[in-house]
Short mmCIF file of C-alpha atoms in Angstrom, two decimals:
data_model
loop_
_atom_site.label_atom_id
_atom_site.label_comp_id
_atom_site.label_asym_id
_atom_site.label_seq_id
_atom_site.Cartn_x
_atom_site.Cartn_y
_atom_site.Cartn_z
CA UNK A 5 -17.69 -21.61 5.36
CA UNK A 6 -19.49 -24.89 6.07
CA UNK A 7 -22.77 -22.99 6.30
CA UNK A 8 -22.25 -21.58 2.81
CA UNK A 9 -20.97 -24.69 1.16
CA UNK A 10 -17.64 -24.97 -0.58
CA UNK A 11 -18.79 -24.65 -4.18
CA UNK A 12 -19.06 -21.51 -6.32
CA UNK A 13 -19.76 -20.97 -10.01
CA UNK A 14 -17.69 -18.81 -12.32
CA UNK A 15 -19.04 -16.54 -15.07
CA UNK A 16 -18.81 -19.40 -17.60
CA UNK A 17 -21.02 -21.59 -15.43
CA UNK A 18 -18.20 -23.87 -14.32
CA UNK A 19 -18.44 -25.14 -10.74
CA UNK A 20 -15.34 -24.42 -8.66
CA UNK A 21 -14.42 -25.92 -5.29
CA UNK A 22 -13.06 -23.54 -2.68
CA UNK A 23 -10.15 -24.42 -0.42
CA UNK A 24 -9.39 -22.98 2.99
CA UNK A 25 -10.24 -19.46 4.10
CA UNK A 26 -7.12 -17.28 3.96
CA UNK A 27 -8.29 -13.92 5.30
CA UNK A 28 -11.27 -12.14 6.82
CA UNK A 29 -11.56 -8.47 5.85
CA UNK A 30 -13.93 -5.60 6.47
CA UNK A 31 -16.19 -6.46 3.53
CA UNK A 32 -15.62 -10.13 2.84
CA UNK A 33 -13.52 -13.27 3.09
CA UNK A 34 -10.70 -14.55 0.89
CA UNK A 35 -10.61 -18.24 -0.06
CA UNK A 36 -8.11 -20.38 -1.89
CA UNK A 37 -9.31 -22.06 -5.07
CA UNK A 38 -8.72 -25.76 -4.73
CA UNK A 39 -7.65 -26.54 -8.30
CA UNK A 40 -5.66 -23.32 -8.93
CA UNK A 41 -3.00 -22.39 -6.40
CA UNK A 42 -2.39 -19.04 -8.14
CA UNK A 43 -6.04 -17.90 -7.96
CA UNK A 44 -8.14 -16.84 -4.95
CA UNK A 45 -11.78 -15.80 -4.48
CA UNK A 46 -13.19 -12.81 -2.61
CA UNK A 47 -16.67 -13.58 -1.23
CA UNK A 48 -18.46 -10.53 0.13
CA UNK A 49 -20.39 -10.88 3.39
CA UNK A 50 -24.18 -11.31 3.00
CA UNK A 51 -24.86 -8.05 4.85
CA UNK A 52 -22.49 -6.17 2.52
CA UNK A 53 -24.15 -7.65 -0.55
CA UNK A 54 -27.57 -6.76 0.80
CA UNK A 55 -26.55 -3.15 1.38
CA UNK A 56 -24.17 -2.46 -1.52
CA UNK A 57 -24.20 -5.54 -3.75
CA UNK A 58 -25.37 -3.79 -6.92
CA UNK A 59 -22.87 -0.96 -6.45
CA UNK A 60 -20.01 -3.39 -5.82
CA UNK A 61 -20.97 -5.51 -8.82
CA UNK A 62 -20.96 -2.48 -11.14
CA UNK A 63 -17.58 -1.34 -9.84
CA UNK A 64 -15.97 -4.77 -10.19
CA UNK A 65 -17.28 -5.02 -13.76
CA UNK A 66 -15.81 -1.59 -14.54
CA UNK A 67 -12.49 -2.74 -13.09
CA UNK A 68 -12.57 -5.88 -15.24
CA UNK A 69 -12.91 -3.65 -18.31
CA UNK A 70 -9.78 -1.75 -17.27
CA UNK A 71 -7.90 -4.97 -16.53
CA UNK A 72 -8.36 -6.24 -20.06
CA UNK A 73 -6.70 -3.10 -21.42
CA UNK A 74 -4.13 -1.94 -18.89
CA UNK A 75 -3.55 -4.09 -15.77
CA UNK A 76 -0.78 -6.63 -15.13
CA UNK A 77 0.00 -9.33 -12.57
CA UNK A 78 1.58 -6.66 -10.34
CA UNK A 79 -1.96 -5.68 -9.28
CA UNK A 80 -4.43 -8.31 -7.98
CA UNK A 81 -7.23 -7.04 -10.18
CA UNK A 82 -10.68 -8.70 -10.49
CA UNK A 83 -10.47 -11.43 -13.14
CA UNK A 84 -13.70 -13.45 -13.15
CA UNK A 85 -17.18 -12.95 -11.68
CA UNK A 86 -18.18 -15.51 -9.05
CA UNK A 87 -21.72 -16.69 -8.17
CA UNK A 88 -23.30 -18.84 -5.45
CA UNK A 89 -25.38 -21.99 -6.02
CA UNK A 90 -28.42 -19.83 -6.83
CA UNK A 91 -26.42 -17.88 -9.42
CA UNK A 92 -26.36 -14.72 -7.31
CA UNK A 93 -23.22 -12.59 -7.73
CA UNK A 94 -21.15 -12.84 -4.55
CA UNK A 95 -17.66 -11.66 -5.54
CA UNK A 96 -14.78 -12.29 -7.89
CA UNK A 97 -11.63 -14.30 -8.51
CA UNK A 98 -8.16 -12.77 -8.80
CA UNK A 99 -4.54 -13.83 -8.91
CA UNK A 100 -2.93 -14.61 -5.57
CA UNK A 101 -0.14 -12.28 -4.43
CA UNK A 102 3.23 -13.81 -3.61
CA UNK A 103 5.63 -12.50 -0.99
CA UNK A 104 5.56 -10.80 2.41
CA UNK A 105 3.52 -7.79 3.52
CA UNK A 106 5.32 -4.48 3.25
CA UNK A 107 4.21 -3.89 6.84
CA UNK A 108 6.88 -6.42 7.87
CA UNK A 109 9.48 -4.65 5.73
CA UNK A 110 8.70 -1.38 7.56
CA UNK A 111 9.07 -2.84 11.05
CA UNK A 112 12.00 -2.30 13.37
CA UNK A 113 12.24 -6.01 14.30
CA UNK A 114 10.13 -8.17 11.98
CA UNK A 115 12.08 -7.27 8.83
CA UNK A 116 14.98 -9.38 10.09
CA UNK A 117 12.74 -12.48 10.23
CA UNK A 118 10.84 -12.00 6.97
CA UNK A 119 13.52 -10.30 4.84
CA UNK A 120 16.84 -11.97 5.79
CA UNK A 121 19.87 -10.04 4.67
CA UNK A 122 17.83 -6.93 3.93
CA UNK A 123 19.82 -3.77 3.26
CA UNK A 124 18.99 -0.24 2.10
CA UNK A 125 19.50 -1.04 -1.55
CA UNK A 126 16.78 -3.71 -1.49
CA UNK A 127 14.39 -1.46 0.44
CA UNK A 128 14.88 1.30 -2.12
CA UNK A 129 14.38 -1.20 -4.94
CA UNK A 130 10.98 -2.22 -3.54
CA UNK A 131 9.97 1.43 -3.23
CA UNK A 132 10.98 2.24 -6.80
CA UNK A 133 8.89 -0.67 -8.09
CA UNK A 134 5.96 0.38 -5.89
CA UNK A 135 6.05 3.91 -7.35
CA UNK A 136 6.11 2.47 -10.89
CA UNK A 137 2.97 0.42 -10.20
CA UNK A 138 1.17 3.43 -8.69
CA UNK A 139 2.14 5.48 -11.76
CA UNK A 140 0.70 2.74 -13.97
CA UNK A 141 -2.57 2.96 -12.03
CA UNK A 142 -2.65 6.75 -12.31
CA UNK A 143 -2.21 6.54 -16.08
CA UNK A 144 -5.32 4.35 -16.13
CA UNK A 145 -7.24 6.95 -14.08
CA UNK A 146 -7.05 4.88 -10.89
CA UNK A 147 -6.10 6.14 -7.40
CA UNK A 148 -5.27 3.77 -4.55
CA UNK A 149 -6.87 6.05 -1.95
CA UNK A 150 -6.46 3.66 0.98
CA UNK A 151 -2.69 3.40 1.44
CA UNK A 152 -2.00 0.44 3.72
CA UNK A 153 1.37 -1.28 4.00
CA UNK A 154 -0.39 -4.62 4.55
CA UNK A 155 -1.93 -4.34 1.08
CA UNK A 156 1.48 -4.36 -0.62
CA UNK A 157 3.46 -7.60 -0.94
CA UNK A 158 7.22 -7.80 -1.55
CA UNK A 159 9.13 -10.92 -2.61
CA UNK A 160 12.13 -11.35 -0.28
CA UNK A 161 14.20 -13.05 -3.00
CA UNK A 162 13.48 -10.54 -5.78
CA UNK A 163 12.36 -6.92 -6.31
CA UNK A 164 8.81 -8.03 -7.19
CA UNK A 165 6.00 -5.96 -5.64
CA UNK A 166 2.28 -6.82 -5.82
CA UNK A 167 -0.74 -4.78 -4.71
CA UNK A 168 -3.85 -6.41 -3.22
CA UNK A 169 -7.31 -5.32 -2.02
CA UNK A 170 -7.79 -3.37 -5.24
CA UNK A 171 -11.61 -3.36 -5.27
CA UNK A 172 -11.50 -0.38 -2.89
CA UNK A 173 -9.56 1.80 -5.37
CA UNK A 174 -10.99 5.02 -6.78
CA UNK A 175 -11.61 4.97 -10.54
CA UNK A 176 -13.60 6.60 -13.29
CA UNK A 177 -14.81 4.43 -16.17
CA UNK A 178 -17.18 5.40 -18.96
CA UNK A 179 -18.13 8.65 -17.25
CA UNK A 180 -19.00 6.92 -13.95
CA UNK A 181 -17.03 7.79 -10.82
CA UNK A 182 -16.36 5.06 -8.25
CA UNK A 183 -14.94 6.42 -4.96
CA UNK A 184 -12.60 4.73 -2.52
CA UNK A 185 -14.88 4.31 0.52
CA UNK A 186 -12.15 3.39 3.04
CA UNK A 187 -8.91 4.78 4.40
CA UNK A 188 -6.77 5.52 7.47
CA UNK A 189 -6.58 9.03 8.98
CA UNK A 190 -2.83 8.69 9.62
CA UNK A 191 -2.26 8.09 5.89
CA UNK A 192 -4.65 10.79 4.67
CA UNK A 193 -3.58 14.34 3.68
CA UNK A 194 -4.88 17.33 5.60
CA UNK A 195 -7.31 18.48 2.89
CA UNK A 196 -9.21 15.18 3.22
CA UNK A 197 -9.19 14.95 7.03
CA UNK A 198 -12.64 14.95 8.64
CA UNK A 199 -14.40 14.04 5.37
CA UNK A 200 -16.20 10.72 4.87
CA UNK A 201 -13.89 8.62 2.70
CA UNK A 202 -16.58 7.83 0.15
CA UNK A 203 -17.07 11.59 -0.39
CA UNK A 204 -13.40 12.26 -1.14
CA UNK A 205 -12.09 12.74 -4.66
CA UNK A 206 -8.45 11.68 -4.59
CA UNK A 207 -5.96 13.53 -6.80
CA UNK A 208 -2.36 13.01 -7.87
CA UNK A 209 -1.33 15.49 -5.15
CA UNK A 210 -3.27 13.75 -2.38
CA UNK A 211 -1.89 10.41 -3.58
CA UNK A 212 1.64 11.84 -3.50
CA UNK A 213 1.22 12.76 0.18
CA UNK A 214 0.04 9.28 1.19
CA UNK A 215 2.74 7.64 -0.90
CA UNK A 216 5.40 9.80 0.79
CA UNK A 217 4.25 8.41 4.16
CA UNK A 218 4.76 4.87 2.82
CA UNK A 219 8.26 5.78 1.60
CA UNK A 220 9.17 7.37 4.93
CA UNK A 221 7.93 4.41 6.98
CA UNK A 222 9.88 1.93 4.87
CA UNK A 223 13.10 3.95 4.94
CA UNK A 224 12.69 4.59 8.68
CA UNK A 225 11.84 1.00 9.70
CA UNK A 226 8.21 1.70 10.54
CA UNK A 227 8.44 5.17 12.07
CA UNK A 228 5.54 7.43 11.06
CA UNK A 229 6.69 10.88 9.82
CA UNK A 230 4.44 12.62 12.34
CA UNK A 231 5.54 10.61 15.37
CA UNK A 232 7.09 13.11 17.76
CA UNK A 233 8.72 12.49 21.15
CA UNK A 234 6.53 14.04 23.84
CA UNK A 235 4.06 15.31 21.22
CA UNK A 236 0.52 14.60 20.09
CA UNK A 237 -0.58 11.58 18.11
CA UNK A 238 0.42 11.39 14.41
CA UNK A 239 -2.99 12.50 13.07
CA UNK A 240 -2.98 15.72 15.10
CA UNK A 241 0.60 16.45 14.07
CA UNK A 242 -0.29 15.74 10.44
CA UNK A 243 -3.17 18.22 10.54
CA UNK A 244 -0.77 20.87 11.89
CA UNK A 245 2.08 20.03 9.54
CA UNK A 246 4.19 19.39 12.65
CA UNK A 247 7.00 17.28 11.20
CA UNK A 248 9.70 16.40 13.73
CA UNK A 249 12.47 16.10 11.15
CA UNK A 250 12.08 19.57 9.68
CA UNK A 251 14.04 22.77 10.33
CA UNK A 252 16.23 22.32 13.41
CA UNK A 253 15.04 18.76 14.04
CA UNK A 254 14.34 19.47 17.71
CA UNK A 255 11.78 16.67 18.10
CA UNK A 256 13.57 13.96 16.14
CA UNK A 257 13.44 10.74 18.20
CA UNK A 258 16.86 9.87 19.61
CA UNK A 259 18.98 6.83 18.79
CA UNK A 260 18.32 4.72 15.72
CA UNK A 261 15.64 7.01 14.32
CA UNK A 262 18.07 9.93 14.27
CA UNK A 263 20.69 7.74 12.58
CA UNK A 264 18.27 6.38 9.99
CA UNK A 265 17.26 9.92 9.09
CA UNK A 266 20.85 11.13 8.78
CA UNK A 267 21.74 8.17 6.52
CA UNK A 268 19.34 9.45 3.82
CA UNK A 269 20.76 11.70 1.08
CA UNK A 270 20.16 15.38 1.68
CA UNK A 271 17.97 15.68 -1.42
CA UNK A 272 15.57 12.97 -0.20
CA UNK A 273 15.47 14.50 3.29
CA UNK A 274 14.60 17.86 1.71
CA UNK A 275 11.76 16.27 -0.27
CA UNK A 276 10.31 14.76 2.91
CA UNK A 277 10.65 18.06 4.79
CA UNK A 278 8.91 20.04 2.06
CA UNK A 279 6.13 17.46 1.61
CA UNK A 280 5.42 17.11 5.33
CA UNK A 281 5.71 20.79 6.36
CA UNK A 282 4.56 23.33 3.76
CA UNK A 283 3.17 20.48 1.65
CA UNK A 284 0.82 19.50 4.45
CA UNK A 285 -1.11 22.73 3.81
CA UNK A 286 -0.24 23.43 0.17
CA UNK A 287 -0.64 20.31 -2.01
CA UNK A 288 1.39 21.71 -4.92
CA UNK A 289 4.46 21.87 -2.67
CA UNK A 290 4.56 18.09 -2.33
CA UNK A 291 7.14 16.03 -4.16
CA UNK A 292 5.57 14.28 -7.14
CA UNK A 293 5.78 10.59 -8.01
CA UNK A 294 8.23 11.23 -10.90
CA UNK A 295 10.42 13.26 -8.52
CA UNK A 296 10.40 10.45 -5.94
CA UNK A 297 11.18 7.88 -8.63
CA UNK A 298 14.14 9.90 -9.91
CA UNK A 299 15.51 10.60 -6.41
CA UNK A 300 15.25 6.98 -5.29
CA UNK A 301 16.76 5.70 -8.54
CA UNK A 302 19.77 7.97 -7.98
CA UNK A 303 19.96 6.84 -4.35
CA UNK A 304 20.00 3.17 -5.38
CA UNK A 305 22.89 3.89 -7.74
CA UNK A 306 24.76 5.57 -4.88
CA UNK A 307 24.08 2.57 -2.63
CA UNK A 308 25.27 0.06 -5.22
CA UNK A 309 28.42 2.04 -5.99
CA UNK A 310 29.31 2.30 -2.31
CA UNK A 311 28.87 6.06 -2.24
CA UNK A 312 26.19 5.62 0.44
CA UNK A 313 26.04 3.03 3.20
CA UNK A 314 23.74 0.07 2.65
CA UNK A 315 23.45 -0.83 6.32
CA UNK A 316 20.25 -0.88 8.34
CA UNK A 317 20.36 0.26 11.93
CA UNK A 318 18.61 -1.53 14.79
CA UNK A 319 16.14 0.16 17.16
CA UNK A 320 17.16 1.32 20.61
CA UNK A 321 20.77 1.95 19.67
CA UNK A 322 22.81 4.92 20.74
CA UNK A 323 24.10 7.80 18.57
CA UNK A 324 26.78 5.37 17.42
CA UNK A 325 24.18 2.76 16.45
CA UNK A 326 24.80 -0.94 16.25
CA UNK A 327 25.25 -1.90 12.61
CA UNK A 328 23.08 -4.91 11.81
CA UNK A 329 24.01 -5.19 8.17
CA UNK A 330 27.41 -4.11 6.98
CA UNK A 331 27.95 -2.65 3.54
#
């Protein structure tokens, strides 16, 4: 950062001093803003600006138009254009997300450190809120595209959920289509496998598939739905619709993973099975976001009433798993 200097200018011409660098990503760096703890700046790399600067600038401006009408603090949306000392556009400012990465929530060990006292009711609460935010985006014509648990933050003390890295989202504004140019094969539905991400047009059905993987990983403490004991890697299993927890459950991993799966209500298990087996090949068979929201809302009511167990089960346990969190 010393080579660039620590000063940027906002769209009103006001000079702002940057604080420390917080993150380095694939397209740019994230810096704190020294005089505003709740605001951060994304500064795209020079090589990215040289190659795609005009395209990125147009997309960010389109996103700012949407923000004024429809976005809330639950999504770290572009707020203000940012320029260098020669008044060249280099990125944008946005609100800073609070909380812990959902990747730590969906981890067999780390959740205990970052989410003390976590139980199933709180996990389900985070997932319900996540679905509501995705639905809000869909109503605005926006698809996440790149589903990544490290781009979702959860507040350990509340049910607050915040989405980050939003400049990669797919959107259509004023007749112009802006694709999501990034993604992960293990979070991508079969119909989009093998296609360059920037050439994909995400739909509500493709989003529902990726979202179902997020739900599964969080409810199963990080296990991917297409992880199979003695089988191929998750991407190959995904392309075949080879879901270990389907009919017969022959390839369900033993121990805690079996127990975590059996703890889920039958209706939710059926939705996963349908989405990850026939739904892998036939998008209309996948559970929809409203269906997931309704099922998880009912599940949370069952958890809070004591009808279902709130405990989380530790990894490596036997069929009679060690209970880490009692009801």
